[in-house]
Structure formats: structure tokens, C-alpha cells
């Protein structure tokens, strides 16, 4: 439901007549983060905001910006980009009602990976029966962790990430290889790549293992 807090909502009167309700909006604030590397270039990054009994994660996109909505309160925040960069942390970040606290994080590269590629060959998204993570969120999270190549490996579903990566503006940071996790009940799970999506076939052309020994 994308209704705006405090907006009129449909309801039911005592005689079944349509009516409306106007629930009051609760207190709300936000923490806005800008992440840059030590060359002062914006970079995707992972943002975690915490307080006692509360934690929320957001992802800065290629612009290096992320806004994490939070209730009014005092928080600690960390900004990171995988294991190749030092993380940034801030304590006692105060957020008032209808206020946004701004943080500027510089992430310094501390591991030289020249000649190497960071690749994740095992990813699941909403395309898999065991995941509810939207595909765009999955790719934002991968880029934020400094992964440079994402291999699609949803269960029995072949998907090409290229269009989504382009739509997110992450093509300069993240490449992809089309793959699949064939999830047989008989011989176990097998990941394979590179593959080609076959849009006219079930599962985008995933191997049909059912009925085979």
C-alpha cells in the first residue's frame, strides 16, 4: 500500500456506507548519507543505522547518496564498501521529528586488488522460490559491497541482470554473467554459467530436471 500517512483512507460506516479515516501521521525523520572514495568520487556503499532495539540498512547508489528513514532519536551509523575499503562510522547522530541528519563519508581503499576481480557466483532474488528480495535491491546490495561481477543464479530461472543494472545507473560499477542454479531434488543443486536467456521457454530456458534420474 503506497498511501500517504495522514491521507484519507476508505472505510466502512455503521450501515455499510463508504466513509474515510484520517489517521495521524507518526513522527518521522531520516539520515542522509553521501559516500565518496579517497579520490573524492561517489561510490555505491552500504549504510547501516542502529539504536537500541532498532536497525535498518540502506544502499547508496552510483551517486553515492542514500537516505534512510528513521523515527526521531539518536543513532550510530556505519558506511562501508566491502572488504577493500575502510568503513566510516558515526556516533550520536541526532534526528528530530521531520528532520534529516546529513553525513558525509569518505571510504579509503586499503586493499590493492589490481589484476583481480570481485565476483559473486551465487545470488538469489525474488526470482527464486526461497527469496523475497526485489531484484533491484539485490543488485544495489551487491554493488554496495564492492562486488564487480554478479552471476545470476536463481533457482530454475535464467535471468539477465544487464537491463536492471543499466536502469540503476550501476553499469560503471557492476558487470554480470547470466547463470542459473538447477535445483534438482534427485542429485542436488548445480550452478552453471554462462547461459543465454530463452524468453519463450519456461524459466527462461532453465534445465527441466523433473522426471529425470
Short mmCIF file of C-alpha atoms in Angstrom, two decimals, residues 13-208:
data_model
loop_
_atom_site.label_atom_id
_atom_site.label_comp_id
_atom_site.label_asym_id
_atom_site.label_seq_id
_atom_site.Cartn_x
_atom_site.Cartn_y
_atom_site.Cartn_z
CA UNK A 13 -19.70 3.15 8.10
CA UNK A 14 -22.08 1.65 10.63
CA UNK A 15 -24.61 0.88 7.89
CA UNK A 16 -22.10 -0.34 5.38
CA UNK A 17 -21.73 3.04 3.71
CA UNK A 18 -18.31 4.04 2.41
CA UNK A 19 -16.53 6.53 4.64
CA UNK A 20 -12.98 7.69 5.20
CA UNK A 21 -10.48 7.78 8.01
CA UNK A 22 -7.68 10.24 8.61
CA UNK A 23 -5.12 8.52 10.85
CA UNK A 24 -2.48 10.90 12.20
CA UNK A 25 0.99 10.56 10.72
CA UNK A 26 3.57 9.30 13.20
CA UNK A 27 6.84 11.07 13.90
CA UNK A 28 9.44 10.58 11.19
CA UNK A 29 12.94 11.66 10.28
CA UNK A 30 15.85 10.49 8.13
CA UNK A 31 19.60 10.11 7.90
CA UNK A 32 21.05 11.18 4.56
CA UNK A 33 24.48 9.84 3.58
CA UNK A 34 26.91 10.81 0.85
CA UNK A 35 29.67 8.24 0.21
CA UNK A 36 32.87 9.04 -1.71
CA UNK A 37 36.16 7.22 -2.16
CA UNK A 38 39.57 8.69 -1.38
CA UNK A 39 39.70 10.17 -4.90
CA UNK A 40 36.54 12.12 -4.00
CA UNK A 41 34.42 10.11 -6.44
CA UNK A 42 30.91 8.96 -5.47
CA UNK A 43 30.66 5.21 -4.89
CA UNK A 44 27.93 2.68 -4.07
CA UNK A 45 28.00 1.80 -0.38
CA UNK A 46 26.12 0.02 2.38
CA UNK A 47 24.60 2.14 5.14
CA UNK A 48 23.58 0.65 8.49
CA UNK A 49 21.77 2.71 11.10
CA UNK A 50 21.35 1.41 14.66
CA UNK A 51 19.83 2.33 18.00
CA UNK A 52 18.78 0.11 20.92
CA UNK A 53 16.11 -2.22 19.56
CA UNK A 54 16.36 -0.74 16.06
CA UNK A 55 18.46 -1.45 12.94
CA UNK A 56 17.97 -0.52 9.31
CA UNK A 57 20.12 -0.98 6.20
CA UNK A 58 20.11 1.14 3.05
CA UNK A 59 22.26 1.30 -0.06
CA UNK A 60 23.91 4.28 -1.71
CA UNK A 61 23.64 4.06 -5.49
CA UNK A 62 26.13 5.22 -8.13
CA UNK A 63 25.59 8.81 -6.99
CA UNK A 64 26.94 7.82 -3.58
CA UNK A 65 23.73 9.02 -1.92
CA UNK A 66 21.33 7.15 0.34
CA UNK A 67 18.54 8.30 2.62
CA UNK A 68 17.46 6.00 5.46
CA UNK A 69 14.10 6.85 7.10
CA UNK A 70 14.14 6.59 10.90
CA UNK A 71 11.97 7.62 13.85
CA UNK A 72 13.25 10.61 15.83
CA UNK A 73 16.09 9.55 18.11
CA UNK A 74 19.84 9.15 18.48
CA UNK A 75 21.68 6.66 16.25
CA UNK A 76 25.01 5.21 15.31
CA UNK A 77 25.69 4.85 11.59
CA UNK A 78 28.23 2.92 9.56
CA UNK A 79 29.05 3.25 5.87
CA UNK A 80 31.05 0.52 4.15
CA UNK A 81 32.03 -0.84 0.74
CA UNK A 82 33.13 -4.43 1.17
CA UNK A 83 36.47 -5.65 2.46
CA UNK A 84 38.66 -3.49 0.21
CA UNK A 85 37.75 -0.22 1.93
CA UNK A 86 37.94 1.13 5.46
CA UNK A 87 34.48 1.68 6.90
CA UNK A 88 33.20 5.02 8.15
CA UNK A 89 31.32 5.25 11.43
CA UNK A 90 29.47 8.00 13.27
CA UNK A 91 28.05 8.02 16.78
CA UNK A 92 25.32 10.05 18.47
CA UNK A 93 23.60 11.09 15.25
CA UNK A 94 20.57 13.03 16.43
CA UNK A 95 17.38 13.09 14.33
CA UNK A 96 14.36 15.19 15.25
CA UNK A 97 10.79 14.94 14.00
CA UNK A 98 10.61 15.96 10.33
CA UNK A 99 14.38 16.46 10.31
CA UNK A 100 17.14 14.93 8.20
CA UNK A 101 20.64 14.46 9.60
CA UNK A 102 23.38 14.57 6.96
CA UNK A 103 26.57 12.51 6.96
CA UNK A 104 29.49 12.72 4.54
CA UNK A 105 31.57 9.51 4.47
CA UNK A 106 34.97 9.11 2.85
CA UNK A 107 35.84 5.45 2.22
CA UNK A 108 39.57 4.85 1.84
CA UNK A 109 40.75 1.89 -0.21
CA UNK A 110 43.14 -0.16 1.90
CA UNK A 111 43.48 -3.39 -0.12
CA UNK A 112 45.14 -3.29 -3.55
CA UNK A 113 43.26 -5.73 -5.80
CA UNK A 114 44.89 -4.76 -9.09
CA UNK A 115 44.61 -7.68 -11.51
CA UNK A 116 41.81 -9.31 -9.53
CA UNK A 117 38.03 -9.24 -9.87
CA UNK A 118 35.47 -9.43 -7.08
CA UNK A 119 32.79 -11.88 -8.24
CA UNK A 120 29.73 -13.36 -6.54
CA UNK A 121 28.58 -16.55 -8.33
CA UNK A 122 25.67 -17.38 -6.02
CA UNK A 123 22.86 -14.81 -5.81
CA UNK A 124 19.13 -15.15 -5.21
CA UNK A 125 16.35 -12.61 -5.65
CA UNK A 126 12.57 -12.57 -5.94
CA UNK A 127 13.04 -14.82 -8.99
CA UNK A 128 13.77 -17.70 -6.60
CA UNK A 129 11.17 -19.54 -4.52
CA UNK A 130 13.25 -19.07 -1.35
CA UNK A 131 13.82 -15.31 -1.62
CA UNK A 132 11.64 -12.21 -1.38
CA UNK A 133 14.39 -9.67 -2.08
CA UNK A 134 13.49 -7.48 -5.08
CA UNK A 135 15.96 -7.82 -7.92
CA UNK A 136 16.90 -4.13 -7.90
CA UNK A 137 17.58 -4.27 -4.15
CA UNK A 138 19.73 -7.36 -4.61
CA UNK A 139 21.85 -5.59 -7.24
CA UNK A 140 22.15 -2.42 -5.16
CA UNK A 141 23.39 -4.51 -2.25
CA UNK A 142 25.92 -6.36 -4.40
CA UNK A 143 27.33 -3.14 -5.84
CA UNK A 144 27.43 -1.60 -2.36
CA UNK A 145 29.64 -4.46 -1.14
CA UNK A 146 32.19 -3.77 -3.87
CA UNK A 147 31.33 -6.82 -5.98
CA UNK A 148 32.32 -6.18 -9.61
CA UNK A 149 30.68 -9.15 -11.34
CA UNK A 150 27.28 -10.56 -10.34
CA UNK A 151 26.35 -14.03 -11.63
CA UNK A 152 22.60 -14.62 -11.77
CA UNK A 153 21.85 -17.95 -10.09
CA UNK A 154 18.18 -18.04 -9.19
CA UNK A 155 16.59 -21.44 -8.66
CA UNK A 156 15.46 -22.90 -12.00
CA UNK A 157 15.12 -19.44 -13.55
CA UNK A 158 17.51 -17.89 -16.04
CA UNK A 159 17.62 -14.09 -15.80
CA UNK A 160 19.81 -11.41 -17.36
CA UNK A 161 20.67 -8.59 -14.92
CA UNK A 162 22.00 -6.20 -17.59
CA UNK A 163 18.85 -4.13 -18.10
CA UNK A 164 18.26 -3.69 -14.37
CA UNK A 165 21.90 -2.73 -13.78
CA UNK A 166 21.60 -0.12 -16.54
CA UNK A 167 18.33 1.23 -15.13
CA UNK A 168 20.00 1.61 -11.72
CA UNK A 169 22.92 3.51 -13.25
CA UNK A 170 25.38 0.92 -11.93
CA UNK A 171 26.95 -0.23 -15.20
CA UNK A 172 30.24 1.53 -14.40
CA UNK A 173 30.50 -0.45 -11.16
CA UNK A 174 28.88 -3.81 -11.84
CA UNK A 175 29.04 -6.31 -14.70
CA UNK A 176 27.03 -9.52 -14.88
CA UNK A 177 27.05 -13.08 -16.24
CA UNK A 178 23.82 -14.95 -16.95
CA UNK A 179 23.54 -18.18 -14.99
CA UNK A 180 21.17 -20.49 -13.15
CA UNK A 181 21.01 -22.78 -10.13
CA UNK A 182 19.47 -26.01 -11.32
CA UNK A 183 17.74 -27.22 -8.16
CA UNK A 184 17.13 -30.92 -8.71
CA UNK A 185 15.51 -32.98 -5.96
CA UNK A 186 17.39 -36.04 -7.20
CA UNK A 187 21.04 -35.03 -7.50
CA UNK A 188 21.22 -31.73 -5.63
CA UNK A 189 21.81 -28.17 -6.79
CA UNK A 190 24.21 -27.26 -9.58
CA UNK A 191 25.18 -23.72 -10.60
CA UNK A 192 26.13 -23.12 -14.22
CA UNK A 193 27.17 -20.11 -16.33
CA UNK A 194 27.39 -18.53 -18.85
CA UNK A 195 23.91 -19.17 -20.22
CA UNK A 196 21.53 -17.46 -22.61
CA UNK A 197 18.01 -16.44 -21.62
CA UNK A 198 15.32 -18.13 -23.72
CA UNK A 199 12.26 -15.91 -23.11
CA UNK A 200 9.83 -18.26 -24.88
CA UNK A 201 10.71 -21.19 -22.62
CA UNK A 202 9.61 -21.86 -19.01
CA UNK A 203 12.04 -20.40 -16.51
CA UNK A 204 13.83 -18.52 -19.27
CA UNK A 205 15.23 -21.81 -20.58
CA UNK A 206 16.29 -23.33 -17.26
CA UNK A 207 17.08 -27.06 -17.30
CA UNK A 208 13.94 -29.13 -16.79
#
